[in-house]
Every structure is written in structure tokens, then in C-alpha cells.
CSV table of C-alpha atoms in Angstrom, one decimal:
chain,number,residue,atom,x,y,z
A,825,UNK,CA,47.9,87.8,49.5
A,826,UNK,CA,47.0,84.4,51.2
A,827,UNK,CA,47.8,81.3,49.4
A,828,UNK,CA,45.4,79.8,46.8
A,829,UNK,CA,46.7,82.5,44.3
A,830,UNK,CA,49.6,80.9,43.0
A,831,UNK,CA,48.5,80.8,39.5
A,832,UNK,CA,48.4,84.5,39.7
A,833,UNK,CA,52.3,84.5,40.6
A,834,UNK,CA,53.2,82.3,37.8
A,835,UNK,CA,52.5,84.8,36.0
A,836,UNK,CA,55.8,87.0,34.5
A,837,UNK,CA,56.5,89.3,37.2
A,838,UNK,CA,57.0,92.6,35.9
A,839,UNK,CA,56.6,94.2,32.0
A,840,UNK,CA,56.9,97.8,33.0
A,841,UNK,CA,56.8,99.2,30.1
A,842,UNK,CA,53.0,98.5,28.7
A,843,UNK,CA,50.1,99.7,29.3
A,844,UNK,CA,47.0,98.3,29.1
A,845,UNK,CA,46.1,96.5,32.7
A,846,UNK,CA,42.9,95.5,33.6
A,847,UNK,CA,41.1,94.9,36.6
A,848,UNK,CA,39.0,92.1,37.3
A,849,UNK,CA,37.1,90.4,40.4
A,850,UNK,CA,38.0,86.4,41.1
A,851,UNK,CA,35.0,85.1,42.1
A,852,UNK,CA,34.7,83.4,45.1
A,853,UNK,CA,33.6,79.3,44.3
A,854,UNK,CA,32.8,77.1,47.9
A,855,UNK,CA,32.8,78.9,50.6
A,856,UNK,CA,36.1,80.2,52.3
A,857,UNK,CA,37.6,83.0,50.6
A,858,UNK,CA,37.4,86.7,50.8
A,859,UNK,CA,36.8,88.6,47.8
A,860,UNK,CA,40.3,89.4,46.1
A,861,UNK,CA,40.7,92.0,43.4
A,862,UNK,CA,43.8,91.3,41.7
A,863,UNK,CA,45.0,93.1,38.8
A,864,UNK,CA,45.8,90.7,35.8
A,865,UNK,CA,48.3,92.0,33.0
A,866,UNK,CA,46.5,91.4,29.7
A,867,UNK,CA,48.9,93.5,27.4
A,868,UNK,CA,49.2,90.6,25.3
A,869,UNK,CA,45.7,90.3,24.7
A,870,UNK,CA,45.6,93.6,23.5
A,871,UNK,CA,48.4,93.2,21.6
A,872,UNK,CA,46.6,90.5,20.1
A,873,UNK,CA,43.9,92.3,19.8
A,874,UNK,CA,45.5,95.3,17.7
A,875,UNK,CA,47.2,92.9,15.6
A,876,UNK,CA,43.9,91.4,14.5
A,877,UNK,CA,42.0,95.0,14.6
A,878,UNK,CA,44.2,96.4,12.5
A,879,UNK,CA,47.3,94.5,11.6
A,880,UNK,CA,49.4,96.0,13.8
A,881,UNK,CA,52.9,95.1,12.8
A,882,UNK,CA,54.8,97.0,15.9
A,883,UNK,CA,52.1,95.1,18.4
A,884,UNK,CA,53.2,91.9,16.4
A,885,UNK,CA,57.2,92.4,16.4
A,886,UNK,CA,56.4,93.0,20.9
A,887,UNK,CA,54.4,89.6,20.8
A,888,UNK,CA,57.3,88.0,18.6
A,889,UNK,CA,59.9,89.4,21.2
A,890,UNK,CA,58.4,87.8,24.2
A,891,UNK,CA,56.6,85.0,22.8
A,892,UNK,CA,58.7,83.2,20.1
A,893,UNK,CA,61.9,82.4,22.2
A,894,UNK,CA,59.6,81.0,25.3
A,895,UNK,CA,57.6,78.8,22.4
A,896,UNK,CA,60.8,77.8,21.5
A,897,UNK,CA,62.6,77.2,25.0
A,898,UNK,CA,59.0,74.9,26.1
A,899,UNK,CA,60.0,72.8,22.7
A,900,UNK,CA,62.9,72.4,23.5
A,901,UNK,CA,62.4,71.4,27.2
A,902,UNK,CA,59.6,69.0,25.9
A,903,UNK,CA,61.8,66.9,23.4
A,904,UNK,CA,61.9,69.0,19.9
A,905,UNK,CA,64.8,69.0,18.4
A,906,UNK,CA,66.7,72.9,18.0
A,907,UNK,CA,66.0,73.0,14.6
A,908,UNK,CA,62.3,72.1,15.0
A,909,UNK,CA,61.6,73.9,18.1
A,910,UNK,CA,62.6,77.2,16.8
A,911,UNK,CA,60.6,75.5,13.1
A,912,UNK,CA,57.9,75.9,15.4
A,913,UNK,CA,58.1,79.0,17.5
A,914,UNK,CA,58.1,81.2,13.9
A,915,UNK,CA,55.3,78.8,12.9
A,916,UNK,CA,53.4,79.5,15.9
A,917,UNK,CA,53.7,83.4,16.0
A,918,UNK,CA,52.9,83.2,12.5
A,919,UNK,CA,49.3,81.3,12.9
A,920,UNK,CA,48.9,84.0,15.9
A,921,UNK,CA,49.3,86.9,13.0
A,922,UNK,CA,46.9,85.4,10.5
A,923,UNK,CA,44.4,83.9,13.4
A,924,UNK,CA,44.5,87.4,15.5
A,925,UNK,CA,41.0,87.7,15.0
A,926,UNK,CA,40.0,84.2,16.3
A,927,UNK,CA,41.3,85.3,20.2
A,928,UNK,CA,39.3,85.6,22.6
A,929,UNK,CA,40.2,86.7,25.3
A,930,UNK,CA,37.0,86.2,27.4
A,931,UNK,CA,37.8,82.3,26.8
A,932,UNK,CA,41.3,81.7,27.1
A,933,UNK,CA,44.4,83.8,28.2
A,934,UNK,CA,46.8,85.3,26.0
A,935,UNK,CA,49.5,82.5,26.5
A,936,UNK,CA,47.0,79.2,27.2
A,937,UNK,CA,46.2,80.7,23.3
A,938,UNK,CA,49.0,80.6,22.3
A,939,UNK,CA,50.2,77.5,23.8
A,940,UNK,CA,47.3,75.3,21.6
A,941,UNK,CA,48.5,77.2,18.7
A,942,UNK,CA,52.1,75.9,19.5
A,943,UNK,CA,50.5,72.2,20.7
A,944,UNK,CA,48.9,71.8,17.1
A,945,UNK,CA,51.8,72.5,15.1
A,946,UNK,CA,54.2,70.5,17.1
A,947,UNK,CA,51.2,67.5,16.7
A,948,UNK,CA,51.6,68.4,13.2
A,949,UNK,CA,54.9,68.6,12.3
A,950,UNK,CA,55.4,65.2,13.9
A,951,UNK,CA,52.9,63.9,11.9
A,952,UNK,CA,55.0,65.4,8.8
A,953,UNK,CA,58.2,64.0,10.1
A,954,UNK,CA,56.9,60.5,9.5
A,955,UNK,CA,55.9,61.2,6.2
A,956,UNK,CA,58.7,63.0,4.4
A,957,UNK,CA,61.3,63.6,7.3
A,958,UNK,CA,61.3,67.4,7.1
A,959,UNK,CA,58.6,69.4,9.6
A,960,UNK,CA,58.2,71.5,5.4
A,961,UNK,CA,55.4,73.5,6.7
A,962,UNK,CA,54.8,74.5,2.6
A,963,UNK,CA,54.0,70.9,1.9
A,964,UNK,CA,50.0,69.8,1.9
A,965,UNK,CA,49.1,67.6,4.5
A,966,UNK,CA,45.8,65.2,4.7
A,967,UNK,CA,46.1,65.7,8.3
A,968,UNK,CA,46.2,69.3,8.6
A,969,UNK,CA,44.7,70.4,11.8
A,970,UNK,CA,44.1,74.8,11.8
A,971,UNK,CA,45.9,75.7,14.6
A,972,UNK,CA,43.8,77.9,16.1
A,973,UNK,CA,40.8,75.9,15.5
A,974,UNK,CA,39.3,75.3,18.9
A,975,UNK,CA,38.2,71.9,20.0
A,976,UNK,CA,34.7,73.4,20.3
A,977,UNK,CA,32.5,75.7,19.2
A,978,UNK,CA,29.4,76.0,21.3
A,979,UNK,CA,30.1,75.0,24.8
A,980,UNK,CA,32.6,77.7,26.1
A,981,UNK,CA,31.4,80.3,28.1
A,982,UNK,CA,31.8,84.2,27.9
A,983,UNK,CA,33.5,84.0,31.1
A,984,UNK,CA,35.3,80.5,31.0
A,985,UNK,CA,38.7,82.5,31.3
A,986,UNK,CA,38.2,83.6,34.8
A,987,UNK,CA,36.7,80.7,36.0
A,988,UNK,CA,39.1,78.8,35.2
A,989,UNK,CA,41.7,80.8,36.8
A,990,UNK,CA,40.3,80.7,39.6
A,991,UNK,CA,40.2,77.0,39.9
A,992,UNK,CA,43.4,76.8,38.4
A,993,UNK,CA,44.8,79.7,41.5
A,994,UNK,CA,43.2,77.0,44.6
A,995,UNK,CA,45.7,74.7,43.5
A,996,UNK,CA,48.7,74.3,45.6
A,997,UNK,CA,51.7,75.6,43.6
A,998,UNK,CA,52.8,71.5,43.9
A,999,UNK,CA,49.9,70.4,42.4
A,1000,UNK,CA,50.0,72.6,39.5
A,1001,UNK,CA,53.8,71.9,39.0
A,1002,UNK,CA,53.0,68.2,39.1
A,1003,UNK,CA,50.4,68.9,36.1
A,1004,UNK,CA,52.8,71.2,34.2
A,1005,UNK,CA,56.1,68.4,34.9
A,1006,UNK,CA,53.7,65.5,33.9
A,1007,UNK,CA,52.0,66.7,31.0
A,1008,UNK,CA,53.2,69.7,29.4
A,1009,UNK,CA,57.1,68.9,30.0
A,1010,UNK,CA,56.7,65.3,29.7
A,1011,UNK,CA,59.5,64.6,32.1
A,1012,UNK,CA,60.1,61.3,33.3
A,1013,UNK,CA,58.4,60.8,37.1
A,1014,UNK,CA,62.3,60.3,38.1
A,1015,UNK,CA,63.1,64.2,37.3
A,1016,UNK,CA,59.6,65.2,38.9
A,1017,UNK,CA,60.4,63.4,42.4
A,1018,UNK,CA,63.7,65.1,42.4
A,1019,UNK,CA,62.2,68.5,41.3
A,1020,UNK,CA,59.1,68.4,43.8
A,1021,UNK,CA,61.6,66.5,46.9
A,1022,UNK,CA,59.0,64.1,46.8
A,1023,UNK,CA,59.6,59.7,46.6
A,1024,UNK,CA,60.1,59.0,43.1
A,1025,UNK,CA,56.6,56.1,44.4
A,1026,UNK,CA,54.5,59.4,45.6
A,1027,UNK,CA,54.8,60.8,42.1
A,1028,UNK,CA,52.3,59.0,40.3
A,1029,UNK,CA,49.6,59.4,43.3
A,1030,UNK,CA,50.4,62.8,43.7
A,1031,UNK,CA,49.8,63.7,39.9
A,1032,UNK,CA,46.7,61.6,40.0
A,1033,UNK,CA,45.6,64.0,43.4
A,1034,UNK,CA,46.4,66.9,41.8
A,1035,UNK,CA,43.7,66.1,38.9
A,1036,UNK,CA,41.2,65.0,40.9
A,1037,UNK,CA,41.3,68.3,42.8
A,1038,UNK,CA,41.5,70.2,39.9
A,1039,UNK,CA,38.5,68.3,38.3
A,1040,UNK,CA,36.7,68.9,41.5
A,1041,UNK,CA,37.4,72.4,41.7
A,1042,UNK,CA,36.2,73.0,38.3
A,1043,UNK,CA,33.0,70.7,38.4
A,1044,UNK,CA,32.2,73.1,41.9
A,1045,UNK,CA,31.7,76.0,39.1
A,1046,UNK,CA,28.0,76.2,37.8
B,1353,UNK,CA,21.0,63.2,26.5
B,1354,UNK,CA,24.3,64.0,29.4
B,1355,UNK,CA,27.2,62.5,28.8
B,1356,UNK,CA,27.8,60.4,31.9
B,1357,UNK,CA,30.9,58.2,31.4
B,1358,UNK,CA,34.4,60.3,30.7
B,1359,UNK,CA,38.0,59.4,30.2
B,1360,UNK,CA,40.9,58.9,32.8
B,1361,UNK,CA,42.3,62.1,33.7
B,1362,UNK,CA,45.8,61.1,32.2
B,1363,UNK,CA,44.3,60.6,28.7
B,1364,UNK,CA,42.4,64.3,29.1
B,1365,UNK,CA,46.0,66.2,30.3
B,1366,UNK,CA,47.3,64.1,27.5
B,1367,UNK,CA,45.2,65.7,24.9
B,1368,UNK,CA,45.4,69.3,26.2
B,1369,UNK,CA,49.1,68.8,26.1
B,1370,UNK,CA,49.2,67.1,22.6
B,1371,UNK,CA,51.1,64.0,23.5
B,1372,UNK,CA,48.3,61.1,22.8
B,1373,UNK,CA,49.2,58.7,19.7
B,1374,UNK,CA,47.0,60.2,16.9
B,1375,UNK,CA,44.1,57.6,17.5
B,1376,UNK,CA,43.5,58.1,21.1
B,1377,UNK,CA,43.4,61.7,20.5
B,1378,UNK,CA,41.2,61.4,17.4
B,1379,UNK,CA,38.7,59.2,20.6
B,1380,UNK,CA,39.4,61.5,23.1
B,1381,UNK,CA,38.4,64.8,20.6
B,1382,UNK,CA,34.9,63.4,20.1
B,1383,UNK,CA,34.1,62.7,23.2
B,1384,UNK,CA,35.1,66.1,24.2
B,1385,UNK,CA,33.8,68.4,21.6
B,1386,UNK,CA,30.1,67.3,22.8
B,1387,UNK,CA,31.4,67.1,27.1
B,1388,UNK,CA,31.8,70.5,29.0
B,1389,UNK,CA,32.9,69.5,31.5
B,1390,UNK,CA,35.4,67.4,29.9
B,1391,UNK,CA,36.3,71.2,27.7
B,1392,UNK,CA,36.8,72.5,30.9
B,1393,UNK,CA,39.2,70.2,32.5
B,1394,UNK,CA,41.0,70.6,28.9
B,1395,UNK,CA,41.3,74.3,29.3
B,1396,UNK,CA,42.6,74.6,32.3
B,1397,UNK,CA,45.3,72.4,31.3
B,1398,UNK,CA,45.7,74.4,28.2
B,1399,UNK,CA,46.2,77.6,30.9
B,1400,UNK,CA,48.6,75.3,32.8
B,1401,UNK,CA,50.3,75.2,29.4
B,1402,UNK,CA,50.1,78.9,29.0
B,1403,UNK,CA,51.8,79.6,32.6
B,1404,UNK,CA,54.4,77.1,31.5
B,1405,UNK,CA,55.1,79.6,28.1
B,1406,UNK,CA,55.7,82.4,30.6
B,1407,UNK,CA,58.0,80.5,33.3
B,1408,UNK,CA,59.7,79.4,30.1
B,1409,UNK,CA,62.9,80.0,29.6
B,1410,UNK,CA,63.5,82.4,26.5
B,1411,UNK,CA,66.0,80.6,23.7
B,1412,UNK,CA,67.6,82.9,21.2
B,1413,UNK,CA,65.6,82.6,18.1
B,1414,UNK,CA,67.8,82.7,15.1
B,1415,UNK,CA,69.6,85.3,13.8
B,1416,UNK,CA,66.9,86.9,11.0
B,1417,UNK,CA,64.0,84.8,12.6
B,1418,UNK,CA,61.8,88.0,12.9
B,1419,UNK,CA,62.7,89.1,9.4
B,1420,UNK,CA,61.8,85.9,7.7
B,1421,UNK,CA,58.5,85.8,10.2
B,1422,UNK,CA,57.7,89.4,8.9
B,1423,UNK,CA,58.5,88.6,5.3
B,1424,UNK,CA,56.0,86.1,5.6
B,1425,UNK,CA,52.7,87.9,7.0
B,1426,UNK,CA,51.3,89.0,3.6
B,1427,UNK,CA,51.7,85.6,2.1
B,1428,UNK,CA,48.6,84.4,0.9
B,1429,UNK,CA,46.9,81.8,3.5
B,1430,UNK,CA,47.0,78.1,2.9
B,1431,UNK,CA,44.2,76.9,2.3
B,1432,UNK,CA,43.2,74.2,5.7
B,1433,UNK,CA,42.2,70.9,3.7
B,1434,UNK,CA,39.3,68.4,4.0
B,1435,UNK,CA,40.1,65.8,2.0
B,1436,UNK,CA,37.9,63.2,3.3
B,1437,UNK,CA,36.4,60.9,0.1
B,1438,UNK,CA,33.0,61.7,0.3
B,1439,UNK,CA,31.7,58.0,-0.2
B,1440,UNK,CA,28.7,57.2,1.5
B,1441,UNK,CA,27.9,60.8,2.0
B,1442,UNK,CA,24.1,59.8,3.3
B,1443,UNK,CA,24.8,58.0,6.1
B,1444,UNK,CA,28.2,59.6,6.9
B,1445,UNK,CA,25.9,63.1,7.6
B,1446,UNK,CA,25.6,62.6,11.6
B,1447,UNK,CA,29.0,61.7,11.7
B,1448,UNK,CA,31.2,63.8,13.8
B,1449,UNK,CA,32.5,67.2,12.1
B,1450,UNK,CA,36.1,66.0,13.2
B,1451,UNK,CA,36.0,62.7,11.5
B,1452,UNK,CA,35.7,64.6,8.4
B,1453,UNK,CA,39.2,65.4,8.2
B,1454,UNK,CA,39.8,61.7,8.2
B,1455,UNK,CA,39.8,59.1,5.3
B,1456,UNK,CA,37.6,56.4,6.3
B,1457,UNK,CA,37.7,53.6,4.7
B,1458,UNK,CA,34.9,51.1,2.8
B,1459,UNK,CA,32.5,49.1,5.3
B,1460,UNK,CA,33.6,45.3,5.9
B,1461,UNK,CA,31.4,42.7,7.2
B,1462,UNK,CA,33.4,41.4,9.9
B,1463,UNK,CA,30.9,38.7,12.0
B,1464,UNK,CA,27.4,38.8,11.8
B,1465,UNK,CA,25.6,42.0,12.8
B,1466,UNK,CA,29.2,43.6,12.8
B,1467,UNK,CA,30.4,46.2,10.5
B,1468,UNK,CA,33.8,48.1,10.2
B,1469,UNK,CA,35.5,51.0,8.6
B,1470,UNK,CA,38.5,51.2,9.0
B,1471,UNK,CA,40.1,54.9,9.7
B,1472,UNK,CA,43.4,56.1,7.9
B,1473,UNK,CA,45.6,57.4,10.5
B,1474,UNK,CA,49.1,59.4,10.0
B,1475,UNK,CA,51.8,57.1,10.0
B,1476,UNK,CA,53.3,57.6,13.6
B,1477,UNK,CA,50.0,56.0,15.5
B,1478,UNK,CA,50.2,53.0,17.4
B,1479,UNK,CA,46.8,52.5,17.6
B,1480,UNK,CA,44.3,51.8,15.1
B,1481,UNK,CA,40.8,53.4,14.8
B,1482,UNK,CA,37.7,52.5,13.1
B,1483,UNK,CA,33.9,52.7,13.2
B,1484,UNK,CA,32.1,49.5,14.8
B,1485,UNK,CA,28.6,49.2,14.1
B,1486,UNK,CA,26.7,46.2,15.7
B,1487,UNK,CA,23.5,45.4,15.1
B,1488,UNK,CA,21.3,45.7,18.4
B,1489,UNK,CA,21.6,43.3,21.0
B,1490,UNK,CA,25.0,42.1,19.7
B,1491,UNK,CA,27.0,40.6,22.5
B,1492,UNK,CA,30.8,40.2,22.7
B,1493,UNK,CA,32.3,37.2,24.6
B,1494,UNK,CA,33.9,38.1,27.7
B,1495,UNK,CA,37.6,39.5,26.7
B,1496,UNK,CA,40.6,41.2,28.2
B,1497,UNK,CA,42.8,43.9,25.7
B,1498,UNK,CA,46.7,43.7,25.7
B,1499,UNK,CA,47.1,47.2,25.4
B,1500,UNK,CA,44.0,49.8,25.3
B,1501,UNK,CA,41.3,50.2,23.7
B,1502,UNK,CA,39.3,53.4,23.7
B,1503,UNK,CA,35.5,54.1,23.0
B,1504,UNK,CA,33.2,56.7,22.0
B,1505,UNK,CA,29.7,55.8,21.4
B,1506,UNK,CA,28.0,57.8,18.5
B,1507,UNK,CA,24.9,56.2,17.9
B,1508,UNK,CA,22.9,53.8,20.2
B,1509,UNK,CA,24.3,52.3,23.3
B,1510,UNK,CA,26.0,49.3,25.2
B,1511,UNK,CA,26.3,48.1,28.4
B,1512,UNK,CA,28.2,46.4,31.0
B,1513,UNK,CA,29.6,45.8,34.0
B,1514,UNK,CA,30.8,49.5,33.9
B,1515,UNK,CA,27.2,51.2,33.8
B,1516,UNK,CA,25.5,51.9,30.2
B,1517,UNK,CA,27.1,53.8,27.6
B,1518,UNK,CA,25.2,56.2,24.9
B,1519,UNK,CA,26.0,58.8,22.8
B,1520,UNK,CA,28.8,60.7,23.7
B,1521,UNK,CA,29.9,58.2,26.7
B,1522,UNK,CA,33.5,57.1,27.0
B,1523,UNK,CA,34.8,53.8,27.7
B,1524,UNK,CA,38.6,52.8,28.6
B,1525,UNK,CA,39.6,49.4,28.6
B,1526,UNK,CA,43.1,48.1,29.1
B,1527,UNK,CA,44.2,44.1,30.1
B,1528,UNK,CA,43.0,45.0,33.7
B,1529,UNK,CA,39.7,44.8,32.8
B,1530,UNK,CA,37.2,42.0,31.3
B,1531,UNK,CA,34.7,43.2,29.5
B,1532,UNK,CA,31.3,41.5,28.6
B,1533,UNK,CA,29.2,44.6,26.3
B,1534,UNK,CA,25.8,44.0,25.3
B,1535,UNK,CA,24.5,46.2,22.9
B,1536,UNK,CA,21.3,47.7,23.6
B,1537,UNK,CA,17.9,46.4,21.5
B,1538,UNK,CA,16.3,48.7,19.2
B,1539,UNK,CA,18.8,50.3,17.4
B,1540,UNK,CA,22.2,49.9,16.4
B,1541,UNK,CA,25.3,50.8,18.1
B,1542,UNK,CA,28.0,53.1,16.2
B,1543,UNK,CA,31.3,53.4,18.1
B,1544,UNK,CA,35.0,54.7,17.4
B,1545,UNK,CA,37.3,53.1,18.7
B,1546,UNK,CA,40.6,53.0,18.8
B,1547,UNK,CA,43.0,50.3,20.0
B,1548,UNK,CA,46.9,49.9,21.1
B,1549,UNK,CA,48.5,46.6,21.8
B,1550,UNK,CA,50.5,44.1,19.5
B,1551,UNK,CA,47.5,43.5,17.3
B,1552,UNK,CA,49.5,41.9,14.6
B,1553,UNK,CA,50.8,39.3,16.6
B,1554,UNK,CA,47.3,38.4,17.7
B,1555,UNK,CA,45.8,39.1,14.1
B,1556,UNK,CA,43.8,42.5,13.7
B,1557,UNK,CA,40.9,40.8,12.2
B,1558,UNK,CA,41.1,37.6,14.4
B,1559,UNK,CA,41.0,39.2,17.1
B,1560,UNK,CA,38.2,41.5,16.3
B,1561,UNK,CA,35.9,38.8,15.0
B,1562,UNK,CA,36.7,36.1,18.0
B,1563,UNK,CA,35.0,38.5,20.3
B,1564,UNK,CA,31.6,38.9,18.9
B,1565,UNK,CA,29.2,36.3,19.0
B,1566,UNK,CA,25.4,37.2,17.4
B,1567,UNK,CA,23.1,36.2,20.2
């Protein structure tokens, strides 16, 4: 496999034990790539899937396994405190029990999913925090936001998923770090030059390139 | 009509990863719901998001996490609230669904052709958000902001230097910028906004009336 792929070995390297693999064809967007058939692991999207088809409770205690403590970890590594962060990761497999059936997998991957589930209760339970100093997930809130709720309705496409990979996969592995330091860690640009070997002066430029590029390689898909 | 002005790509990654102050995001999300391209740049951050779950390091959950988790699926769902005071429901019909989550408060005359509501925010923002509505042709003077201010036009337009703004568009200032905004004739100009900076020390009020001037 050539470079340009490297969202494809982000992903968790090995899950021998489930089934459920399907194959799928990244497109080719400008001009210079060979056709690739990779396979993609999507066990968790039919995990998710049997959980909302059925309520699958032994699907649900797999997605709990794997999910919850690496919710938990990325709060933890973004700020949360321990108490919160595992608060949280229960929170968030919960809301993926109850909002199975509002998955798609054609629009979003398994763990982006379940990454804006997490993202809305952390948003959340700071905004609870301020008000009574407890996350108290049983209390009412004015601001509630539905987890799952997408930002949108209308707009996504049947196929957004891949397209999006593949925009995401002809991103240097640097760029996408610089993204995934910046914004989804939050860590300070002093930690990202060290992390990257880059000048702590590059860092801002170089998340700021890594953007642009990606905005350009997804305004390139029609 | 195309949305044609969009925000910085900080403030977008922001969103995606849930780190803006409550009434940037509250900007940001309307300008977004109705910009595709704008969903798009969102998502993939999102997926960035979701590759940063799986390189995630696992942490122990507690001991009888699952079991309290599984104890809980049969609970009956909370209900997701909407407690937005339905005052002024007539002309609040074209607002954006979002907003309705939101409190908004009673309309205040603030300078001639100028109207504003303000909009209850949880008590962590920094910023402050309201609806401006200006009566066509307003102008503001020519002003600088100490800390940001972010637009989303929902009715009507405005121009200036930047290019013309209409439903949808997207404006970012901060103190690098000097603004001059016309409004455009014939009809009036709704916008949320929502601003950062040491507005008290300036005045809220003061400061949003000195800039307006009714041509």
C-alpha cells in the first residue's frame, strides 16, 4: 500500500475474533491514484446495528468492552477529570444503546459516531458543572442537547462516509496528527512541536496547512 | 441562495471537537446546519475524532461499570426538553430550529432602526449572543472589537469591505479588523451574533449603541 492511506492504518489493527468485514472500493478523487480495494472492519457497525435491530445485549456488552474504556482514556487525555471521564464513558455507551437505531453507517463510522455522542455529553456535563457542580445526568437541564442528534438533517449524503475517508486517508499521517493534537486533544502547541519534532513557531502554520488541505481535498468531492 | 462567506477553520475544528464557548458554537451551528460544505469539513473532523477513540488508550472503567450501564438500559428515556417560552411565536416561526432550544429574551430598542433579544446562555459562556435586527440601510460607524465577534445572517443582508453577506453567510471579526457594515435597502437584516471581549468594562449596551448611526 502506497502512502495516502494512512487513515486506513489508524485504524485498530487486528479484532480477530469478529466477523462481519466488508469490502468496499475508495474512490479515486483528482487524478493520481490507482484504484485500491481495501477491506474496512465494520464489526462495530454491525454491532450497532444488532443492538438497535433487536436489542442485542451480548452485541452491547462487546461495544461496552472496547468502547467505554477508550471514551474514557480520550477524556481523560482531553482535560476531564477521572471521575467525569469515566461519568461520561457509561453515559456515552448508554445514549449509543437507546440511539442504536439513529446509526448510520452510510454517513459516519462506527467510532466518528460515537465520538459526537461522547462530544455532546462532555459539552453537556460542563454546562451542568456550572450550574449545580455535579455532571447529575438525572437532573433536567434547559440546555439539553440529544446526543445523538445530528447537526443536520438534509444535507448528508448516502455515501458521505467513504468520501470522507478518502479525503481524510490523502492526508499525510502529520497533518492528520496536527488536527487530532490541536483539536480533539487540545494540547498546548508546546506538546504538539515536541510530539511532531517540529519548531514549537511551525506549529500554528502547520495546523493551519493541514486544514486548508483537508478543506481542499473535500471541496475536490462533487 | 449559496452560502458564500464561512468561518475560520479553527472555529469549524473547534465545533466538531466541542471546545467553542457555548455562543460561538450556538453561531457556528447555524451557519452550519444550512452549509455542506461546511457539514463536511465538520465530519471529517468528527472521523478524525473517531480515529482518535481507537488509537486511544483504554482506561479501566470502574469496577461494576458494565453492571450499573446494563441495569440502566430498560430505564424509561428522558424526555429531551424544549423549553423555549413561546413569546412572539409569529414572527419567531422562520427562526432557526436550533434556536429553539434557547430562551430568548424580550425585544429592546437599542438605537434607532435597531432591535435586540438578548439570548440566555448556560453560565460557563464568555460570549454573549443575541438577535440584531436593523432596519434596512442601517449603517454602523467604523469600529474595531476587543475580542470576537461572530455573525450569522438570517434574514436580509449587509455588506462591507469583506464582500456582501446574506442568509446563511458568516462573518468573523476580531480587533484586527475595522468594520464599516451597511445594511442592504429593502428589507431588514436579522443576525446572531455572538461576542467575546471585556464587554463590561466597555459597557454591553454602550458599546452596542455607539456603533450604529441611522443614516
Amino acid at each position: 500500500m502506497t502512502h495516502g492511506f494512512q487513515a486506513i492504518r489508524m485504524l485498530p489493527k487486528s479484532r480477530p475474533s469478529m466477523a462481519g468485514f466488508r469490502s468496499f472500493r475508495l474512490r479515486r478523487y483528482g487524478n493520481e491514484r490507482p484504484k485500491v480495494t481495501v477491506r474496512i472492519a465494520v464489526e462495530w457497525a454491525n454491532l450497532i446495528g444488532r443492538v438497535a435491530a433487536h436489542g442485542d445485549r451480548e452485541a452491547f456488552g462487546r461495544l461496552f468492552e472496547h468502547f467505554a474504556p477508550r471514551v474514557k482514556g480520550m477524556m481523560l487525555k482531553a482535560g476531564a477529570g477521572k471521575d467525569d471521564a469515566e461519568e461520561i464513558a457509561q453515559e456515552t455507551l448508554l445514549t449509543v444503546w437507546r440511539k442504536a437505531a439513529q446509526f448510520d453507517p452510510d454517513t459516519a463510522g462506527a467510532s466518528a459516531w460515537i465520538f459526537t455522542i461522547a462530544r455532546n455529553l462532555r459539552i453537556d456535563a460542563v454546562r451542568r458543572k456550572a450550574r449545580s457542580g455535579s455532571i447529575d445526568y438525572g437532573a433536567e437541564l434547559d440546555y439539553l442537547v440529544d446526543p445523538a442528534e445530528p447537526i443536520d438533517h438534509m444535507l448528508v449524503r448516502s455515501d458521505e462516509a467513504d468520501r470522507i475517508a478518502a479525503a481524510l486517508s490523502r492526508l499525510s499521517e502529520e497533518q492528520t496528527m496536527a488536527i487530532r493534537l490541536s483539536f480533539i486533544e487540545e494540547r498546548p502547541h508546546s506538546e504538539i512541536a515536541e510530539l511532531l519534532g517540529i519548531p514549537l513557531g511551525t506549529v500554528k502554520s502547520r495546523i493551519r496547512l493541514a486544514m486548508n488541505r483537508l478543506r481542499a481535498l473535500l471541496d475536490e468531492i462533487k | 441562495m449559496t452560502v458564500t462567506h464561512h468561518p475560520p477553520l479553527e472555529l469549524l475544528a473547534g465545533f466538531a471537537a466541542g471546545s467553542l464557548d457555548a455562543g460561538e458554537h450556538l453561531v457556528v451551528a447555524v451557519h452550519v446546519a444550512r452549509c455542506p460544505a461546511c457539514q463536511r469539513f465538520v465530519h471529517a473532523i468528527e472521523a478524525v475524532g473517531g480515529s482518535s477513540i481507537d488509537a486511544a488508550t483504554p482506561v479501566p472503567m470502574k469496577a461494576g461499570a458494565f453492571e450499573t450501564v446494563m441495569a440502566q438500559l430498560d430505564r424509561a428515556e428522558p424526555s429531551t426538553v424544549s423549553n423555549r417560552v413561546p413569546d412572539d411565536a409569529d414572527e419567531d416561526h422562520d427562526l432557526p430550529e436550533l434556536l429553539r432550544h434557547y430562551r430568548i429574551g424580550r425585544r429592546r430598542r437599542i438605537a434607532p432602526g435597531i432591535i435586540l433579544r438578548p439570548i440566555e446562555l448556560p453560565g460557563t459562556a464568555r460570549s454573549r449572543a443575541f438577535l440584531l435586527q436593523s432596519a434596512p440601510g442601517t449603517r454602523m460607524l467604523e469600529h474595531t472589537h476587543t475580542g470576537t465577534e461572530l455573525t450569522c445572517v438570517l434574514r436580509g443582508s449587509f455588506s462591507h469591505e469583506g464582500g456582501q453577506y446574506g442568509p446563511g453567510d458568516f462573518d468573523f471579526g476580531d480587533d484586527e479588523l475595522d468594520h464599516q457594515p451597511i445594511v442592504g435597502a429593502g428589507e431588514p437584516c436579522l443576525c446572531l451574533v455572538a461576542m467575546t471581549g471585556d464587554l463590561r468594562m466597555n459597557g454591553f449596551f454602550g458599546r452596542l449603541i455607539s456603533p450604529f448611526v441611522r443614516l
